[in-house]
Amino acid sequence: MTAVTEQSQASELPPVLQRPSKGFRWIFGLLAVLLVLCTGGAYFLTKIETFAEAAPAHEVVPPTLGLSTEDRDALLGIQSRQQKTADEIAELNRNVGAQQAELKRISDQIATLTQRMEELQNAAPVASPAPAPAASSPPVRTISKPAKRDVRPSKPQGPVSVGGAPLTAEPSTEQR
């Protein structure tokens, strides 16, 4: 009798609920893989310092056993040049950092001066005639240019040629 009730209950369920679909299995599998990857990533991020830590170049000493004295001397010369180069690079990095700090400071000063200039330009047309404080520098005197006079040529005295032909002067009364 229980078998009959189970069959009737099983037949009453919609077909979707009767057995799990393959898509559900894929989604569950992907979620499990994602969970494992996230856990591994979190572990890696907490231990990143140990993974990224490398021994400094001056502490790494390659085995020199079995090398001739000439090879050892050459190797020591190369290592000393590497150390000198590393020191020079560190000095250059410090200089670049100092120059960047100086550039930032100068850039900030320029921005401040630009802002002050804009404030003065905006305040100049609206400025009221307020007395200047005595501690400030003396006012700059503006030198005005003398008025330019309109110079016109004087009218010629005597006969004037209109067409460009030469004119002979009229004999004056003294010459007659």
mmCIF file with all atom_site columns, C-alpha atoms in Angstrom:
data_model
loop_
_atom_site.group_PDB
_atom_site.id
_atom_site.type_symbol
_atom_site.label_atom_id
_atom_site.label_alt_id
_atom_site.label_comp_id
_atom_site.label_asym_id
_atom_site.label_entity_id
_atom_site.label_seq_id
_atom_site.pdbx_PDB_ins_code
_atom_site.Cartn_x
_atom_site.Cartn_y
_atom_site.Cartn_z
_atom_site.occupancy
_atom_site.B_iso_or_equiv
_atom_site.pdbx_formal_charge
_atom_site.auth_seq_id
_atom_site.auth_comp_id
_atom_site.auth_asym_id
_atom_site.auth_atom_id
_atom_site.pdbx_PDB_model_num
ATOM 1   C CA . MET A 1 1   ? 0.000  0.000   0.000   1.00 0.00 ? 1   MET A CA 1
ATOM 2   C CA . THR A 1 2   ? 2.829  2.375   0.619   1.00 0.00 ? 2   THR A CA 1
ATOM 3   C CA . ALA A 1 3   ? 4.057  1.734   -2.883  1.00 0.00 ? 3   ALA A CA 1
ATOM 4   C CA . VAL A 1 4   ? 0.746  2.911   -4.292  1.00 0.00 ? 4   VAL A CA 1
ATOM 5   C CA . THR A 1 5   ? 0.790  6.153   -2.265  1.00 0.00 ? 5   THR A CA 1
ATOM 6   C CA . GLU A 1 6   ? 4.376  6.830   -3.294  1.00 0.00 ? 6   GLU A CA 1
ATOM 7   C CA . GLN A 1 7   ? 3.465  6.406   -6.947  1.00 0.00 ? 7   GLN A CA 1
ATOM 8   C CA . SER A 1 8   ? 0.513  8.723   -6.602  1.00 0.00 ? 8   SER A CA 1
ATOM 9   C CA . GLN A 1 9   ? 2.593  11.336  -4.823  1.00 0.00 ? 9   GLN A CA 1
ATOM 10  C CA . ALA A 1 10  ? 5.362  11.021  -7.389  1.00 0.00 ? 10  ALA A CA 1
ATOM 11  C CA . SER A 1 11  ? 2.943  11.484  -10.254 1.00 0.00 ? 11  SER A CA 1
ATOM 12  C CA . GLU A 1 12  ? 1.435  14.592  -8.669  1.00 0.00 ? 12  GLU A CA 1
ATOM 13  C CA . LEU A 1 13  ? 4.794  16.437  -8.695  1.00 0.00 ? 13  LEU A CA 1
ATOM 14  C CA . PRO A 1 14  ? 5.585  18.525  -11.748 1.00 0.00 ? 14  PRO A CA 1
ATOM 15  C CA . PRO A 1 15  ? 8.222  17.006  -14.043 1.00 0.00 ? 15  PRO A CA 1
ATOM 16  C CA . VAL A 1 16  ? 10.824 19.621  -13.071 1.00 0.00 ? 16  VAL A CA 1
ATOM 17  C CA . LEU A 1 17  ? 10.765 18.501  -9.443  1.00 0.00 ? 17  LEU A CA 1
ATOM 18  C CA . GLN A 1 18  ? 10.810 14.793  -10.128 1.00 0.00 ? 18  GLN A CA 1
ATOM 19  C CA . ARG A 1 19  ? 14.574 14.650  -10.853 1.00 0.00 ? 19  ARG A CA 1
ATOM 20  C CA . PRO A 1 20  ? 17.351 17.235  -10.642 1.00 0.00 ? 20  PRO A CA 1
ATOM 21  C CA . SER A 1 21  ? 18.304 18.853  -13.939 1.00 0.00 ? 21  SER A CA 1
ATOM 22  C CA . LYS A 1 22  ? 21.807 18.785  -15.438 1.00 0.00 ? 22  LYS A CA 1
ATOM 23  C CA . GLY A 1 23  ? 22.035 22.597  -15.347 1.00 0.00 ? 23  GLY A CA 1
ATOM 24  C CA . PHE A 1 24  ? 21.687 22.568  -11.586 1.00 0.00 ? 24  PHE A CA 1
ATOM 25  C CA . ARG A 1 25  ? 24.647 20.197  -11.317 1.00 0.00 ? 25  ARG A CA 1
ATOM 26  C CA . TRP A 1 26  ? 26.790 22.475  -13.490 1.00 0.00 ? 26  TRP A CA 1
ATOM 27  C CA . ILE A 1 27  ? 25.908 25.559  -11.458 1.00 0.00 ? 27  ILE A CA 1
ATOM 28  C CA . PHE A 1 28  ? 26.681 23.737  -8.213  1.00 0.00 ? 28  PHE A CA 1
ATOM 29  C CA . GLY A 1 29  ? 30.034 22.532  -9.616  1.00 0.00 ? 29  GLY A CA 1
ATOM 30  C CA . LEU A 1 30  ? 30.999 26.031  -10.783 1.00 0.00 ? 30  LEU A CA 1
ATOM 31  C CA . LEU A 1 31  ? 30.104 27.507  -7.401  1.00 0.00 ? 31  LEU A CA 1
ATOM 32  C CA . ALA A 1 32  ? 32.278 24.894  -5.682  1.00 0.00 ? 32  ALA A CA 1
ATOM 33  C CA . VAL A 1 33  ? 35.245 25.709  -7.973  1.00 0.00 ? 33  VAL A CA 1
ATOM 34  C CA . LEU A 1 34  ? 34.719 29.438  -7.417  1.00 0.00 ? 34  LEU A CA 1
ATOM 35  C CA . LEU A 1 35  ? 34.679 28.922  -3.654  1.00 0.00 ? 35  LEU A CA 1
ATOM 36  C CA . VAL A 1 36  ? 37.959 26.989  -3.793  1.00 0.00 ? 36  VAL A CA 1
ATOM 37  C CA . LEU A 1 37  ? 39.596 29.677  -5.950  1.00 0.00 ? 37  LEU A CA 1
ATOM 38  C CA . CYS A 1 38  ? 38.462 32.483  -3.642  1.00 0.00 ? 38  CYS A CA 1
ATOM 39  C CA . THR A 1 39  ? 39.773 30.627  -0.605  1.00 0.00 ? 39  THR A CA 1
ATOM 40  C CA . GLY A 1 40  ? 43.120 30.050  -2.307  1.00 0.00 ? 40  GLY A CA 1
ATOM 41  C CA . GLY A 1 41  ? 43.316 33.695  -3.345  1.00 0.00 ? 41  GLY A CA 1
ATOM 42  C CA . ALA A 1 42  ? 42.596 34.903  0.175   1.00 0.00 ? 42  ALA A CA 1
ATOM 43  C CA . TYR A 1 43  ? 45.292 32.622  1.547   1.00 0.00 ? 43  TYR A CA 1
ATOM 44  C CA . PHE A 1 44  ? 47.762 33.788  -1.093  1.00 0.00 ? 44  PHE A CA 1
ATOM 45  C CA . LEU A 1 45  ? 47.044 37.471  -0.360  1.00 0.00 ? 45  LEU A CA 1
ATOM 46  C CA . THR A 1 46  ? 47.693 37.003  3.347   1.00 0.00 ? 46  THR A CA 1
ATOM 47  C CA . LYS A 1 47  ? 50.990 35.258  2.612   1.00 0.00 ? 47  LYS A CA 1
ATOM 48  C CA . ILE A 1 48  ? 52.063 37.485  -0.297  1.00 0.00 ? 48  ILE A CA 1
ATOM 49  C CA . GLU A 1 49  ? 55.087 38.810  1.556   1.00 0.00 ? 49  GLU A CA 1
ATOM 50  C CA . THR A 1 50  ? 56.615 35.360  1.857   1.00 0.00 ? 50  THR A CA 1
ATOM 51  C CA . PHE A 1 51  ? 55.975 34.637  -1.830  1.00 0.00 ? 51  PHE A CA 1
ATOM 52  C CA . ALA A 1 52  ? 57.324 37.965  -3.097  1.00 0.00 ? 52  ALA A CA 1
ATOM 53  C CA . GLU A 1 53  ? 60.290 38.174  -0.741  1.00 0.00 ? 53  GLU A CA 1
ATOM 54  C CA . ALA A 1 54  ? 63.607 37.756  -2.514  1.00 0.00 ? 54  ALA A CA 1
ATOM 55  C CA . ALA A 1 55  ? 67.107 37.721  -1.093  1.00 0.00 ? 55  ALA A CA 1
ATOM 56  C CA . PRO A 1 56  ? 69.078 40.936  -1.729  1.00 0.00 ? 56  PRO A CA 1
ATOM 57  C CA . ALA A 1 57  ? 71.685 40.741  -4.486  1.00 0.00 ? 57  ALA A CA 1
ATOM 58  C CA . HIS A 1 58  ? 74.657 41.332  -2.174  1.00 0.00 ? 58  HIS A CA 1
ATOM 59  C CA . GLU A 1 59  ? 73.752 38.343  0.019   1.00 0.00 ? 59  GLU A CA 1
ATOM 60  C CA . VAL A 1 60  ? 73.613 35.852  -2.833  1.00 0.00 ? 60  VAL A CA 1
ATOM 61  C CA . VAL A 1 61  ? 77.003 34.203  -3.023  1.00 0.00 ? 61  VAL A CA 1
ATOM 62  C CA . PRO A 1 62  ? 77.354 31.613  -5.751  1.00 0.00 ? 62  PRO A CA 1
ATOM 63  C CA . PRO A 1 63  ? 79.491 28.607  -4.947  1.00 0.00 ? 63  PRO A CA 1
ATOM 64  C CA . THR A 1 64  ? 83.047 29.311  -6.000  1.00 0.00 ? 64  THR A CA 1
ATOM 65  C CA . LEU A 1 65  ? 84.351 25.863  -5.343  1.00 0.00 ? 65  LEU A CA 1
ATOM 66  C CA . GLY A 1 66  ? 86.021 24.392  -8.343  1.00 0.00 ? 66  GLY A CA 1
ATOM 67  C CA . LEU A 1 67  ? 86.778 27.775  -9.946  1.00 0.00 ? 67  LEU A CA 1
ATOM 68  C CA . SER A 1 68  ? 90.257 28.908  -10.786 1.00 0.00 ? 68  SER A CA 1
ATOM 69  C CA . THR A 1 69  ? 91.738 31.955  -9.064  1.00 0.00 ? 69  THR A CA 1
ATOM 70  C CA . GLU A 1 70  ? 91.323 33.999  -12.258 1.00 0.00 ? 70  GLU A CA 1
ATOM 71  C CA . ASP A 1 71  ? 87.636 33.095  -12.435 1.00 0.00 ? 71  ASP A CA 1
ATOM 72  C CA . ARG A 1 72  ? 87.177 33.940  -8.745  1.00 0.00 ? 72  ARG A CA 1
ATOM 73  C CA . ASP A 1 73  ? 88.842 37.321  -9.227  1.00 0.00 ? 73  ASP A CA 1
ATOM 74  C CA . ALA A 1 74  ? 86.672 38.032  -12.280 1.00 0.00 ? 74  ALA A CA 1
ATOM 75  C CA . LEU A 1 75  ? 83.577 36.964  -10.353 1.00 0.00 ? 75  LEU A CA 1
ATOM 76  C CA . LEU A 1 76  ? 84.491 39.206  -7.420  1.00 0.00 ? 76  LEU A CA 1
ATOM 77  C CA . GLY A 1 77  ? 85.075 42.113  -9.834  1.00 0.00 ? 77  GLY A CA 1
ATOM 78  C CA . ILE A 1 78  ? 81.667 41.580  -11.416 1.00 0.00 ? 78  ILE A CA 1
ATOM 79  C CA . GLN A 1 79  ? 80.001 41.391  -8.002  1.00 0.00 ? 79  GLN A CA 1
ATOM 80  C CA . SER A 1 80  ? 81.683 44.603  -6.845  1.00 0.00 ? 80  SER A CA 1
ATOM 81  C CA . ARG A 1 81  ? 80.589 46.385  -10.049 1.00 0.00 ? 81  ARG A CA 1
ATOM 82  C CA . GLN A 1 82  ? 77.059 45.102  -9.526  1.00 0.00 ? 82  GLN A CA 1
ATOM 83  C CA . GLN A 1 83  ? 77.069 46.432  -5.972  1.00 0.00 ? 83  GLN A CA 1
ATOM 84  C CA . LYS A 1 84  ? 78.424 49.793  -7.141  1.00 0.00 ? 84  LYS A CA 1
ATOM 85  C CA . THR A 1 85  ? 75.777 49.960  -9.875  1.00 0.00 ? 85  THR A CA 1
ATOM 86  C CA . ALA A 1 86  ? 73.038 49.068  -7.365  1.00 0.00 ? 86  ALA A CA 1
ATOM 87  C CA . ASP A 1 87  ? 74.253 51.877  -5.081  1.00 0.00 ? 87  ASP A CA 1
ATOM 88  C CA . GLU A 1 88  ? 74.262 54.344  -7.997  1.00 0.00 ? 88  GLU A CA 1
ATOM 89  C CA . ILE A 1 89  ? 70.725 53.332  -8.960  1.00 0.00 ? 89  ILE A CA 1
ATOM 90  C CA . ALA A 1 90  ? 69.579 53.808  -5.363  1.00 0.00 ? 90  ALA A CA 1
ATOM 91  C CA . GLU A 1 91  ? 71.167 57.281  -5.336  1.00 0.00 ? 91  GLU A CA 1
ATOM 92  C CA . LEU A 1 92  ? 69.476 58.157  -8.623  1.00 0.00 ? 92  LEU A CA 1
ATOM 93  C CA . ASN A 1 93  ? 66.126 56.997  -7.233  1.00 0.00 ? 93  ASN A CA 1
ATOM 94  C CA . ARG A 1 94  ? 66.605 59.231  -4.194  1.00 0.00 ? 94  ARG A CA 1
ATOM 95  C CA . ASN A 1 95  ? 67.476 62.176  -6.465  1.00 0.00 ? 95  ASN A CA 1
ATOM 96  C CA . VAL A 1 96  ? 64.407 61.558  -8.623  1.00 0.00 ? 96  VAL A CA 1
ATOM 97  C CA . GLY A 1 97  ? 62.249 61.457  -5.502  1.00 0.00 ? 97  GLY A CA 1
ATOM 98  C CA . ALA A 1 98  ? 63.705 64.742  -4.281  1.00 0.00 ? 98  ALA A CA 1
ATOM 99  C CA . GLN A 1 99  ? 63.166 66.364  -7.683  1.00 0.00 ? 99  GLN A CA 1
ATOM 100 C CA . GLN A 1 100 ? 59.566 65.181  -7.771  1.00 0.00 ? 100 GLN A CA 1
ATOM 101 C CA . ALA A 1 101 ? 58.967 66.634  -4.305  1.00 0.00 ? 101 ALA A CA 1
ATOM 102 C CA . GLU A 1 102 ? 60.512 69.949  -5.420  1.00 0.00 ? 102 GLU A CA 1
ATOM 103 C CA . LEU A 1 103 ? 58.419 69.949  -8.589  1.00 0.00 ? 103 LEU A CA 1
ATOM 104 C CA . LYS A 1 104 ? 55.255 69.336  -6.546  1.00 0.00 ? 104 LYS A CA 1
ATOM 105 C CA . ARG A 1 105 ? 56.168 72.212  -4.212  1.00 0.00 ? 105 ARG A CA 1
ATOM 106 C CA . ILE A 1 106 ? 56.775 74.574  -7.137  1.00 0.00 ? 106 ILE A CA 1
ATOM 107 C CA . SER A 1 107 ? 53.559 73.442  -8.808  1.00 0.00 ? 107 SER A CA 1
ATOM 108 C CA . ASP A 1 108 ? 51.632 74.188  -5.623  1.00 0.00 ? 108 ASP A CA 1
ATOM 109 C CA . GLN A 1 109 ? 53.211 77.644  -5.436  1.00 0.00 ? 109 GLN A CA 1
ATOM 110 C CA . ILE A 1 110 ? 52.275 78.372  -9.043  1.00 0.00 ? 110 ILE A CA 1
ATOM 111 C CA . ALA A 1 111 ? 48.701 77.274  -8.377  1.00 0.00 ? 111 ALA A CA 1
ATOM 112 C CA . THR A 1 112 ? 48.530 79.545  -5.323  1.00 0.00 ? 112 THR A CA 1
ATOM 113 C CA . LEU A 1 113 ? 49.932 82.508  -7.253  1.00 0.00 ? 113 LEU A CA 1
ATOM 114 C CA . THR A 1 114 ? 47.540 81.901  -10.131 1.00 0.00 ? 114 THR A CA 1
ATOM 115 C CA . GLN A 1 115 ? 44.630 81.841  -7.723  1.00 0.00 ? 115 GLN A CA 1
ATOM 116 C CA . ARG A 1 116 ? 45.791 85.111  -6.130  1.00 0.00 ? 116 ARG A CA 1
ATOM 117 C CA . MET A 1 117 ? 46.146 86.742  -9.552  1.00 0.00 ? 117 MET A CA 1
ATOM 118 C CA . GLU A 1 118 ? 42.625 85.698  -10.496 1.00 0.00 ? 118 GLU A CA 1
ATOM 119 C CA . GLU A 1 119 ? 41.299 87.033  -7.201  1.00 0.00 ? 119 GLU A CA 1
ATOM 120 C CA . LEU A 1 120 ? 43.057 90.361  -7.779  1.00 0.00 ? 120 LEU A CA 1
ATOM 121 C CA . GLN A 1 121 ? 41.801 90.593  -11.354 1.00 0.00 ? 121 GLN A CA 1
ATOM 122 C CA . ASN A 1 122 ? 38.238 89.844  -10.255 1.00 0.00 ? 122 ASN A CA 1
ATOM 123 C CA . ALA A 1 123 ? 38.464 92.295  -7.353  1.00 0.00 ? 123 ALA A CA 1
ATOM 124 C CA . ALA A 1 124 ? 40.054 95.132  -9.382  1.00 0.00 ? 124 ALA A CA 1
ATOM 125 C CA . PRO A 1 125 ? 36.915 96.314  -11.254 1.00 0.00 ? 125 PRO A CA 1
ATOM 126 C CA . VAL A 1 126 ? 34.806 96.208  -8.100  1.00 0.00 ? 126 VAL A CA 1
ATOM 127 C CA . ALA A 1 127 ? 37.430 97.688  -5.774  1.00 0.00 ? 127 ALA A CA 1
ATOM 128 C CA . SER A 1 128 ? 36.293 100.597 -3.672  1.00 0.00 ? 128 SER A CA 1
ATOM 129 C CA . PRO A 1 129 ? 38.621 103.496 -2.974  1.00 0.00 ? 129 PRO A CA 1
ATOM 130 C CA . ALA A 1 130 ? 39.824 102.301 0.407   1.00 0.00 ? 130 ALA A CA 1
ATOM 131 C CA . PRO A 1 131 ? 42.939 103.824 1.960   1.00 0.00 ? 131 PRO A CA 1
ATOM 132 C CA . ALA A 1 132 ? 45.994 101.647 1.460   1.00 0.00 ? 132 ALA A CA 1
ATOM 133 C CA . PRO A 1 133 ? 47.790 100.534 4.616   1.00 0.00 ? 133 PRO A CA 1
ATOM 134 C CA . ALA A 1 134 ? 50.981 102.459 5.390   1.00 0.00 ? 134 ALA A CA 1
ATOM 135 C CA . ALA A 1 135 ? 53.065 99.280  5.679   1.00 0.00 ? 135 ALA A CA 1
ATOM 136 C CA . SER A 1 136 ? 52.596 98.366  2.032   1.00 0.00 ? 136 SER A CA 1
ATOM 137 C CA . SER A 1 137 ? 55.041 99.369  -0.665  1.00 0.00 ? 137 SER A CA 1
ATOM 138 C CA . PRO A 1 138 ? 54.622 102.823 -2.226  1.00 0.00 ? 138 PRO A CA 1
ATOM 139 C CA . PRO A 1 139 ? 52.176 102.946 -5.106  1.00 0.00 ? 139 PRO A CA 1
ATOM 140 C CA . VAL A 1 140 ? 53.594 102.560 -8.557  1.00 0.00 ? 140 VAL A CA 1
ATOM 141 C CA . ARG A 1 141 ? 53.507 105.806 -10.501 1.00 0.00 ? 141 ARG A CA 1
ATOM 142 C CA . THR A 1 142 ? 52.198 105.595 -13.971 1.00 0.00 ? 142 THR A CA 1
ATOM 143 C CA . ILE A 1 143 ? 54.006 107.792 -16.424 1.00 0.00 ? 143 ILE A CA 1
ATOM 144 C CA . SER A 1 144 ? 51.618 109.316 -18.872 1.00 0.00 ? 144 SER A CA 1
ATOM 145 C CA . LYS A 1 145 ? 52.811 109.962 -22.389 1.00 0.00 ? 145 LYS A CA 1
ATOM 146 C CA . PRO A 1 146 ? 52.526 113.507 -23.679 1.00 0.00 ? 146 PRO A CA 1
ATOM 147 C CA . ALA A 1 147 ? 49.560 114.091 -25.927 1.00 0.00 ? 147 ALA A CA 1
ATOM 148 C CA . LYS A 1 148 ? 50.448 113.491 -29.532 1.00 0.00 ? 148 LYS A CA 1
ATOM 149 C CA . ARG A 1 149 ? 49.837 116.590 -31.601 1.00 0.00 ? 149 ARG A CA 1
ATOM 150 C CA . ASP A 1 150 ? 48.394 116.264 -35.024 1.00 0.00 ? 150 ASP A CA 1
ATOM 151 C CA . VAL A 1 151 ? 51.030 117.687 -37.337 1.00 0.00 ? 151 VAL A CA 1
ATOM 152 C CA . ARG A 1 152 ? 49.636 118.913 -40.632 1.00 0.00 ? 152 ARG A CA 1
ATOM 153 C CA . PRO A 1 153 ? 51.750 120.233 -43.410 1.00 0.00 ? 153 PRO A CA 1
ATOM 154 C CA . SER A 1 154 ? 51.426 123.966 -43.795 1.00 0.00 ? 154 SER A CA 1
ATOM 155 C CA . LYS A 1 155 ? 49.704 125.353 -46.842 1.00 0.00 ? 155 LYS A CA 1
ATOM 156 C CA . PRO A 1 156 ? 52.146 126.187 -49.574 1.00 0.00 ? 156 PRO A CA 1
ATOM 157 C CA . GLN A 1 157 ? 52.560 129.822 -50.376 1.00 0.00 ? 157 GLN A CA 1
ATOM 158 C CA . GLY A 1 158 ? 52.559 130.717 -53.988 1.00 0.00 ? 158 GLY A CA 1
ATOM 159 C CA . PRO A 1 159 ? 51.385 128.950 -57.120 1.00 0.00 ? 159 PRO A CA 1
ATOM 160 C CA . VAL A 1 160 ? 50.353 125.278 -56.806 1.00 0.00 ? 160 VAL A CA 1
ATOM 161 C CA . SER A 1 161 ? 50.335 122.817 -59.682 1.00 0.00 ? 161 SER A CA 1
ATOM 162 C CA . VAL A 1 162 ? 47.270 120.644 -59.919 1.00 0.00 ? 162 VAL A CA 1
ATOM 163 C CA . GLY A 1 163 ? 48.255 118.354 -62.799 1.00 0.00 ? 163 GLY A CA 1
ATOM 164 C CA . GLY A 1 164 ? 51.869 117.834 -61.860 1.00 0.00 ? 164 GLY A CA 1
ATOM 165 C CA . ALA A 1 165 ? 53.283 120.274 -64.430 1.00 0.00 ? 165 ALA A CA 1
ATOM 166 C CA . PRO A 1 166 ? 56.059 122.523 -63.202 1.00 0.00 ? 166 PRO A CA 1
ATOM 167 C CA . LEU A 1 167 ? 55.064 126.066 -62.402 1.00 0.00 ? 167 LEU A CA 1
ATOM 168 C CA . THR A 1 168 ? 57.204 129.029 -62.879 1.00 0.00 ? 168 THR A CA 1
ATOM 169 C CA . ALA A 1 169 ? 57.051 131.568 -60.222 1.00 0.00 ? 169 ALA A CA 1
ATOM 170 C CA . GLU A 1 170 ? 55.415 134.875 -61.120 1.00 0.00 ? 170 GLU A CA 1
ATOM 171 C CA . PRO A 1 171 ? 57.852 137.648 -61.329 1.00 0.00 ? 171 PRO A CA 1
ATOM 172 C CA . SER A 1 172 ? 57.716 139.600 -58.193 1.00 0.00 ? 172 SER A CA 1
ATOM 173 C CA . THR A 1 173 ? 57.329 143.343 -58.198 1.00 0.00 ? 173 THR A CA 1
ATOM 174 C CA . GLU A 1 174 ? 60.944 143.829 -57.392 1.00 0.00 ? 174 GLU A CA 1
ATOM 175 C CA . GLN A 1 175 ? 62.118 141.957 -60.472 1.00 0.00 ? 175 GLN A CA 1
ATOM 176 C CA . ARG A 1 176 ? 59.995 144.100 -62.891 1.00 0.00 ? 176 ARG A CA 1
#
